[in-house]
Amino acid sequence: MSIVVTGATGQLGRHVVEQLLEKVPADQITAVVRNAEKAADLADRGVKIALADYNAPASFDGLFSAGDKVLLISGSEVGNDRVGQHKIVINAAKAADVALLAYTSAPGSLTAALADDHRGTEEALLASGLPYVLLRNGWYHENYTENLAPVLQYNAVTQAAGEGRVSSASRADYAAAAVAVLTGEGHENKTYELGGDEAWSFAEYAAELSKQTGKEIAYNPVSVEAFTGILAGAGLPEPLAAIIAGVDASVEKGELVVSTGDLSRLTGRPTTPLADAIAAALKN
């Protein structure tokens, strides 16, 4: 029996594998990657490496074994056929009769176009008959704190979210929830709505940035159309810019407030405060 993590060298996958190494022997972990070189450090630590690509169905043939617990981390190529990519993994897992397939999804409350691929994948997973866990991850602190350069350049947080609030948490928090499910018992056929303990507004985010940088950083709310144009002007393809700006429209409607407490319950600790993520980002 292995714990198998797809997308294991991605930003979330790395956290999951690192935290699994604290809980189980390395030879019980299989990291599924597209590029073996990126996983060389994991291989050196005894993690099994499997080469496979969501875009190459045959690469998943025989990858899983009966009794495996699998974490399917959603593909990062928004706009591609992500549901089709995910179905390749689900079908391979079903053929192998794995013990559990956990999927990193999006909040059930999210109606933005970004959620469509997640809903389609959830439907395919439930239809497969496999024991499943839906890890409906809320927003990540890093979605904002890793993009501070323009904020600090213009002394403004520009978003199309109005006064909407976000229950974000760190990638490490969401990874810890996945690890709890993969190493624990009794999670079969459960859905977890995951988000940070404290919801915040972009005005509060700008205020915290001001406090930590000593600069006067304002919140500059704009329309969804204007934000789409700003993102496209920064080099994002227009369709992707529209999808990202659409998330802000959902934020304004309150769709990224997750108040279940599932994340801190699964991890057994409070979620990482946004202020801590800002401090970490400013050090880098």
PDB file of N, CA, C and O in Angstrom, residues 65-114:
ATOM      1  N   SER A  65      -2.031   0.692  -7.266  1.00  0.00           N
ATOM      2  CA  SER A  65      -2.223  -0.693  -6.819  1.00  0.00           C
ATOM      3  C   SER A  65      -3.415  -0.752  -5.867  1.00  0.00           C
ATOM      4  O   SER A  65      -3.794   0.260  -5.250  1.00  0.00           O
ATOM      5  N   ALA A  66      -3.999  -1.938  -5.756  1.00  0.00           N
ATOM      6  CA  ALA A  66      -5.113  -2.127  -4.822  1.00  0.00           C
ATOM      7  C   ALA A  66      -4.674  -1.712  -3.416  1.00  0.00           C
ATOM      8  O   ALA A  66      -3.562  -2.028  -2.988  1.00  0.00           O
ATOM      9  N   GLY A  67      -5.536  -0.993  -2.747  1.00  0.00           N
ATOM     10  CA  GLY A  67      -5.222  -0.564  -1.383  1.00  0.00           C
ATOM     11  C   GLY A  67      -4.535   0.781  -1.280  1.00  0.00           C
ATOM     12  O   GLY A  67      -4.392   1.318  -0.186  1.00  0.00           O
ATOM     13  N   ASP A  68      -4.086   1.340  -2.406  1.00  0.00           N
ATOM     14  CA  ASP A  68      -3.445   2.665  -2.366  1.00  0.00           C
ATOM     15  C   ASP A  68      -4.434   3.737  -1.912  1.00  0.00           C
ATOM     16  O   ASP A  68      -5.644   3.643  -2.167  1.00  0.00           O
ATOM     17  N   LYS A  69      -3.908   4.747  -1.258  1.00  0.00           N
ATOM     18  CA  LYS A  69      -4.659   5.979  -1.020  1.00  0.00           C
ATOM     19  C   LYS A  69      -4.068   7.042  -1.943  1.00  0.00           C
ATOM     20  O   LYS A  69      -2.855   7.262  -1.937  1.00  0.00           O
ATOM     21  N   VAL A  70      -4.919   7.671  -2.735  1.00  0.00           N
ATOM     22  CA  VAL A  70      -4.462   8.582  -3.787  1.00  0.00           C
ATOM     23  C   VAL A  70      -4.956   9.994  -3.505  1.00  0.00           C
ATOM     24  O   VAL A  70      -6.136  10.195  -3.176  1.00  0.00           O
ATOM     25  N   LEU A  71      -4.065  10.967  -3.642  1.00  0.00           N
ATOM     26  CA  LEU A  71      -4.459  12.376  -3.626  1.00  0.00           C
ATOM     27  C   LEU A  71      -4.347  12.900  -5.041  1.00  0.00           C
ATOM     28  O   LEU A  71      -3.235  12.991  -5.596  1.00  0.00           O
ATOM     29  N   LEU A  72      -5.473  13.220  -5.639  1.00  0.00           N
ATOM     30  CA  LEU A  72      -5.507  13.831  -6.968  1.00  0.00           C
ATOM     31  C   LEU A  72      -5.522  15.343  -6.784  1.00  0.00           C
ATOM     32  O   LEU A  72      -6.535  15.929  -6.384  1.00  0.00           O
ATOM     33  N   ILE A  73      -4.367  15.961  -7.033  1.00  0.00           N
ATOM     34  CA  ILE A  73      -4.281  17.424  -6.965  1.00  0.00           C
ATOM     35  C   ILE A  73      -4.699  17.968  -8.319  1.00  0.00           C
ATOM     36  O   ILE A  73      -4.173  17.556  -9.359  1.00  0.00           O
ATOM     37  N   SER A  74      -5.670  18.860  -8.310  1.00  0.00           N
ATOM     38  CA  SER A  74      -6.246  19.339  -9.572  1.00  0.00           C
ATOM     39  C   SER A  74      -5.176  19.939 -10.471  1.00  0.00           C
ATOM     40  O   SER A  74      -4.234  20.584  -9.996  1.00  0.00           O
ATOM     41  N   GLY A  75      -5.326  19.711 -11.772  1.00  0.00           N
ATOM     42  CA  GLY A  75      -4.387  20.252 -12.754  1.00  0.00           C
ATOM     43  C   GLY A  75      -4.368  21.768 -12.710  1.00  0.00           C
ATOM     44  O   GLY A  75      -5.354  22.412 -12.359  1.00  0.00           O
ATOM     45  N   SER A  76      -3.240  22.349 -13.071  1.00  0.00           N
ATOM     46  CA  SER A  76      -3.076  23.801 -12.965  1.00  0.00           C
ATOM     47  C   SER A  76      -3.377  24.525 -14.267  1.00  0.00           C
ATOM     48  O   SER A  76      -3.361  25.754 -14.315  1.00  0.00           O
ATOM     49  N   GLU A  77      -3.661  23.779 -15.322  1.00  0.00           N
ATOM     50  CA  GLU A  77      -3.842  24.404 -16.635  1.00  0.00           C
ATOM     51  C   GLU A  77      -5.297  24.819 -16.822  1.00  0.00           C
ATOM     52  O   GLU A  77      -6.074  24.160 -17.515  1.00  0.00           O
ATOM     53  N   VAL A  78      -5.667  25.924 -16.180  1.00  0.00           N
ATOM     54  CA  VAL A  78      -7.038  26.429 -16.291  1.00  0.00           C
ATOM     55  C   VAL A  78      -7.310  26.773 -17.754  1.00  0.00           C
ATOM     56  O   VAL A  78      -6.516  27.423 -18.414  1.00  0.00           O
ATOM     57  N   GLY A  79      -8.463  26.303 -18.234  1.00  0.00           N
ATOM     58  CA  GLY A  79      -8.795  26.554 -19.633  1.00  0.00           C
ATOM     59  C   GLY A  79      -8.569  25.337 -20.507  1.00  0.00           C
ATOM     60  O   GLY A  79      -9.147  25.234 -21.594  1.00  0.00           O
ATOM     61  N   ASN A  80      -7.727  24.406 -20.048  1.00  0.00           N
ATOM     62  CA  ASN A  80      -7.590  23.124 -20.741  1.00  0.00           C
ATOM     63  C   ASN A  80      -8.718  22.202 -20.288  1.00  0.00           C
ATOM     64  O   ASN A  80      -9.513  22.561 -19.433  1.00  0.00           O
ATOM     65  N   ASP A  81      -8.773  20.995 -20.835  1.00  0.00           N
ATOM     66  CA  ASP A  81      -9.806  20.042 -20.428  1.00  0.00           C
ATOM     67  C   ASP A  81      -9.387  19.387 -19.118  1.00  0.00           C
ATOM     68  O   ASP A  81      -8.965  18.234 -19.086  1.00  0.00           O
ATOM     69  N   ARG A  82      -9.525  20.145 -18.027  1.00  0.00           N
ATOM     70  CA  ARG A  82      -9.067  19.611 -16.746  1.00  0.00           C
ATOM     71  C   ARG A  82      -9.923  18.432 -16.293  1.00  0.00           C
ATOM     72  O   ARG A  82      -9.411  17.496 -15.699  1.00  0.00           O
ATOM     73  N   VAL A  83     -11.217  18.474 -16.589  1.00  0.00           N
ATOM     74  CA  VAL A  83     -12.068  17.349 -16.190  1.00  0.00           C
ATOM     75  C   VAL A  83     -11.607  16.079 -16.902  1.00  0.00           C
ATOM     76  O   VAL A  83     -11.494  15.006 -16.299  1.00  0.00           O
ATOM     77  N   GLY A  84     -11.304  16.195 -18.183  1.00  0.00           N
ATOM     78  CA  GLY A  84     -10.800  15.049 -18.938  1.00  0.00           C
ATOM     79  C   GLY A  84      -9.494  14.529 -18.372  1.00  0.00           C
ATOM     80  O   GLY A  84      -9.283  13.311 -18.267  1.00  0.00           O
ATOM     81  N   GLN A  85      -8.616  15.455 -17.995  1.00  0.00           N
ATOM     82  CA  GLN A  85      -7.332  15.057 -17.391  1.00  0.00           C
ATOM     83  C   GLN A  85      -7.564  14.304 -16.084  1.00  0.00           C
ATOM     84  O   GLN A  85      -6.952  13.259 -15.824  1.00  0.00           O
ATOM     85  N   HIS A  86      -8.459  14.830 -15.265  1.00  0.00           N
ATOM     86  CA  HIS A  86      -8.718  14.217 -13.968  1.00  0.00           C
ATOM     87  C   HIS A  86      -9.380  12.842 -14.115  1.00  0.00           C
ATOM     88  O   HIS A  86      -9.127  11.932 -13.322  1.00  0.00           O
ATOM     89  N   LYS A  87     -10.233  12.715 -15.138  1.00  0.00           N
ATOM     90  CA  LYS A  87     -10.906  11.426 -15.373  1.00  0.00           C
ATOM     91  C   LYS A  87      -9.896  10.322 -15.684  1.00  0.00           C
ATOM     92  O   LYS A  87     -10.123   9.148 -15.355  1.00  0.00           O
ATOM     93  N   ILE A  88      -8.790  10.680 -16.308  1.00  0.00           N
ATOM     94  CA  ILE A  88      -7.736   9.696 -16.592  1.00  0.00           C
ATOM     95  C   ILE A  88      -7.231   9.077 -15.285  1.00  0.00           C
ATOM     96  O   ILE A  88      -7.065   7.858 -15.164  1.00  0.00           O
ATOM     97  N   VAL A  89      -7.018   9.932 -14.299  1.00  0.00           N
ATOM     98  CA  VAL A  89      -6.541   9.462 -12.993  1.00  0.00           C
ATOM     99  C   VAL A  89      -7.629   8.657 -12.294  1.00  0.00           C
ATOM    100  O   VAL A  89      -7.362   7.586 -11.722  1.00  0.00           O
ATOM    101  N   ILE A  90      -8.851   9.156 -12.325  1.00  0.00           N
ATOM    102  CA  ILE A  90      -9.966   8.462 -11.672  1.00  0.00           C
ATOM    103  C   ILE A  90     -10.159   7.070 -12.274  1.00  0.00           C
ATOM    104  O   ILE A  90     -10.320   6.078 -11.552  1.00  0.00           O
ATOM    105  N   ASN A  91     -10.115   6.983 -13.606  1.00  0.00           N
ATOM    106  CA  ASN A  91     -10.306   5.685 -14.272  1.00  0.00           C
ATOM    107  C   ASN A  91      -9.186   4.704 -13.918  1.00  0.00           C
ATOM    108  O   ASN A  91      -9.431   3.513 -13.691  1.00  0.00           O
ATOM    109  N   ALA A  92      -7.952   5.219 -13.868  1.00  0.00           N
ATOM    110  CA  ALA A  92      -6.820   4.356 -13.512  1.00  0.00           C
ATOM    111  C   ALA A  92      -6.938   3.886 -12.059  1.00  0.00           C
ATOM    112  O   ALA A  92      -6.630   2.734 -11.734  1.00  0.00           O
ATOM    113  N   ALA A  93      -7.404   4.770 -11.201  1.00  0.00           N
ATOM    114  CA  ALA A  93      -7.576   4.420  -9.788  1.00  0.00           C
ATOM    115  C   ALA A  93      -8.685   3.375  -9.625  1.00  0.00           C
ATOM    116  O   ALA A  93      -8.560   2.447  -8.824  1.00  0.00           O
ATOM    117  N   LYS A  94      -9.749   3.532 -10.391  1.00  0.00           N
ATOM    118  CA  LYS A  94     -10.855   2.559 -10.329  1.00  0.00           C
ATOM    119  C   LYS A  94     -10.388   1.191 -10.832  1.00  0.00           C
ATOM    120  O   LYS A  94     -10.706   0.156 -10.230  1.00  0.00           O
ATOM    121  N   ALA A  95      -9.626   1.192 -11.919  1.00  0.00           N
ATOM    122  CA  ALA A  95      -9.128  -0.076 -12.481  1.00  0.00           C
ATOM    123  C   ALA A  95      -8.252  -0.816 -11.475  1.00  0.00           C
ATOM    124  O   ALA A  95      -8.226  -2.049 -11.444  1.00  0.00           O
ATOM    125  N   ALA A  96      -7.538  -0.049 -10.642  1.00  0.00           N
ATOM    126  CA  ALA A  96      -6.633  -0.661  -9.657  1.00  0.00           C
ATOM    127  C   ALA A  96      -7.332  -1.002  -8.348  1.00  0.00           C
ATOM    128  O   ALA A  96      -6.740  -1.661  -7.492  1.00  0.00           O
ATOM    129  N   ASP A  97      -8.580  -0.507  -8.183  1.00  0.00           N
ATOM    130  CA  ASP A  97      -9.327  -0.728  -6.947  1.00  0.00           C
ATOM    131  C   ASP A  97      -8.597  -0.119  -5.748  1.00  0.00           C
ATOM    132  O   ASP A  97      -8.338  -0.791  -4.739  1.00  0.00           O
ATOM    133  N   VAL A  98      -8.279   1.172  -5.870  1.00  0.00           N
ATOM    134  CA  VAL A  98      -7.599   1.844  -4.760  1.00  0.00           C
ATOM    135  C   VAL A  98      -8.545   1.975  -3.569  1.00  0.00           C
ATOM    136  O   VAL A  98      -9.770   1.897  -3.701  1.00  0.00           O
ATOM    137  N   ALA A  99      -7.974   2.179  -2.389  1.00  0.00           N
ATOM    138  CA  ALA A  99      -8.768   2.240  -1.154  1.00  0.00           C
ATOM    139  C   ALA A  99      -9.455   3.586  -0.966  1.00  0.00           C
ATOM    140  O   ALA A  99     -10.503   3.675  -0.319  1.00  0.00           O
ATOM    141  N   LEU A 100      -8.866   4.632  -1.538  1.00  0.00           N
ATOM    142  CA  LEU A 100      -9.392   5.983  -1.334  1.00  0.00           C
ATOM    143  C   LEU A 100      -8.837   6.901  -2.409  1.00  0.00           C
ATOM    144  O   LEU A 100      -7.654   6.805  -2.757  1.00  0.00           O
ATOM    145  N   LEU A 101      -9.685   7.797  -2.922  1.00  0.00           N
ATOM    146  CA  LEU A 101      -9.206   8.844  -3.816  1.00  0.00           C
ATOM    147  C   LEU A 101      -9.691  10.180  -3.273  1.00  0.00           C
ATOM    148  O   LEU A 101     -10.898  10.429  -3.200  1.00  0.00           O
ATOM    149  N   ALA A 102      -8.756  11.003  -2.847  1.00  0.00           N
ATOM    150  CA  ALA A 102      -9.071  12.348  -2.354  1.00  0.00           C
ATOM    151  C   ALA A 102      -8.769  13.346  -3.460  1.00  0.00           C
ATOM    152  O   ALA A 102      -7.770  13.224  -4.161  1.00  0.00           O
ATOM    153  N   TYR A 103      -9.645  14.344  -3.612  1.00  0.00           N
ATOM    154  CA  TYR A 103      -9.499  15.324  -4.694  1.00  0.00           C
ATOM    155  C   TYR A 103      -9.523  16.728  -4.122  1.00  0.00           C
ATOM    156  O   TYR A 103     -10.378  17.070  -3.304  1.00  0.00           O
ATOM    157  N   THR A 104      -8.576  17.568  -4.580  1.00  0.00           N
ATOM    158  CA  THR A 104      -8.544  18.971  -4.141  1.00  0.00           C
ATOM    159  C   THR A 104      -9.477  19.783  -5.029  1.00  0.00           C
ATOM    160  O   THR A 104      -9.161  20.102  -6.167  1.00  0.00           O
ATOM    161  N   SER A 105     -10.612  20.133  -4.477  1.00  0.00           N
ATOM    162  CA  SER A 105     -11.666  20.807  -5.228  1.00  0.00           C
ATOM    163  C   SER A 105     -11.752  22.282  -4.831  1.00  0.00           C
ATOM    164  O   SER A 105     -10.776  22.858  -4.343  1.00  0.00           O
ATOM    165  N   ALA A 106     -12.908  22.877  -5.060  1.00  0.00           N
ATOM    166  CA  ALA A 106     -13.148  24.282  -4.714  1.00  0.00           C
ATOM    167  C   ALA A 106     -14.368  24.358  -3.815  1.00  0.00           C
ATOM    168  O   ALA A 106     -15.197  23.438  -3.802  1.00  0.00           O
ATOM    169  N   PRO A 107     -14.528  25.456  -3.058  1.00  0.00           N
ATOM    170  CA  PRO A 107     -15.671  25.556  -2.148  1.00  0.00           C
ATOM    171  C   PRO A 107     -16.999  25.298  -2.855  1.00  0.00           C
ATOM    172  O   PRO A 107     -17.206  25.734  -3.989  1.00  0.00           O
ATOM    173  N   GLY A 108     -17.901  24.608  -2.163  1.00  0.00           N
ATOM    174  CA  GLY A 108     -19.205  24.310  -2.749  1.00  0.00           C
ATOM    175  C   GLY A 108     -20.015  25.559  -3.032  1.00  0.00           C
ATOM    176  O   GLY A 108     -20.913  25.551  -3.875  1.00  0.00           O
ATOM    177  N   SER A 109     -19.697  26.645  -2.335  1.00  0.00           N
ATOM    178  CA  SER A 109     -20.433  27.904  -2.505  1.00  0.00           C
ATOM    179  C   SER A 109     -19.968  28.698  -3.732  1.00  0.00           C
ATOM    180  O   SER A 109     -20.619  29.666  -4.126  1.00  0.00           O
ATOM    181  N   LEU A 110     -18.840  28.294  -4.329  1.00  0.00           N
ATOM    182  CA  LEU A 110     -18.240  29.089  -5.409  1.00  0.00           C
ATOM    183  C   LEU A 110     -18.956  28.833  -6.738  1.00  0.00           C
ATOM    184  O   LEU A 110     -18.980  27.701  -7.227  1.00  0.00           O
ATOM    185  N   THR A 111     -19.538  29.888  -7.317  1.00  0.00           N
ATOM    186  CA  THR A 111     -20.245  29.751  -8.596  1.00  0.00           C
ATOM    187  C   THR A 111     -19.433  30.285  -9.771  1.00  0.00           C
ATOM    188  O   THR A 111     -19.855  30.149 -10.914  1.00  0.00           O
ATOM    189  N   ALA A 112     -18.272  30.873  -9.504  1.00  0.00           N
ATOM    190  CA  ALA A 112     -17.436  31.427 -10.576  1.00  0.00           C
ATOM    191  C   ALA A 112     -17.047  30.325 -11.570  1.00  0.00           C
ATOM    192  O   ALA A 112     -17.021  29.133 -11.234  1.00  0.00           O
ATOM    193  N   ALA A 113     -16.717  30.738 -12.798  1.00  0.00           N
ATOM    194  CA  ALA A 113     -16.355  29.775 -13.848  1.00  0.00           C
ATOM    195  C   ALA A 113     -15.201  28.879 -13.426  1.00  0.00           C
ATOM    196  O   ALA A 113     -15.105  27.726 -13.870  1.00  0.00           O
ATOM    197  N   LEU A 114     -14.339  29.389 -12.559  1.00  0.00           N
ATOM    198  CA  LEU A 114     -13.197  28.604 -12.080  1.00  0.00           C
ATOM    199  C   LEU A 114     -13.645  27.295 -11.426  1.00  0.00           C
ATOM    200  O   LEU A 114     -12.913  26.306 -11.433  1.00  0.00           O
TER     201      LEU A 114
END
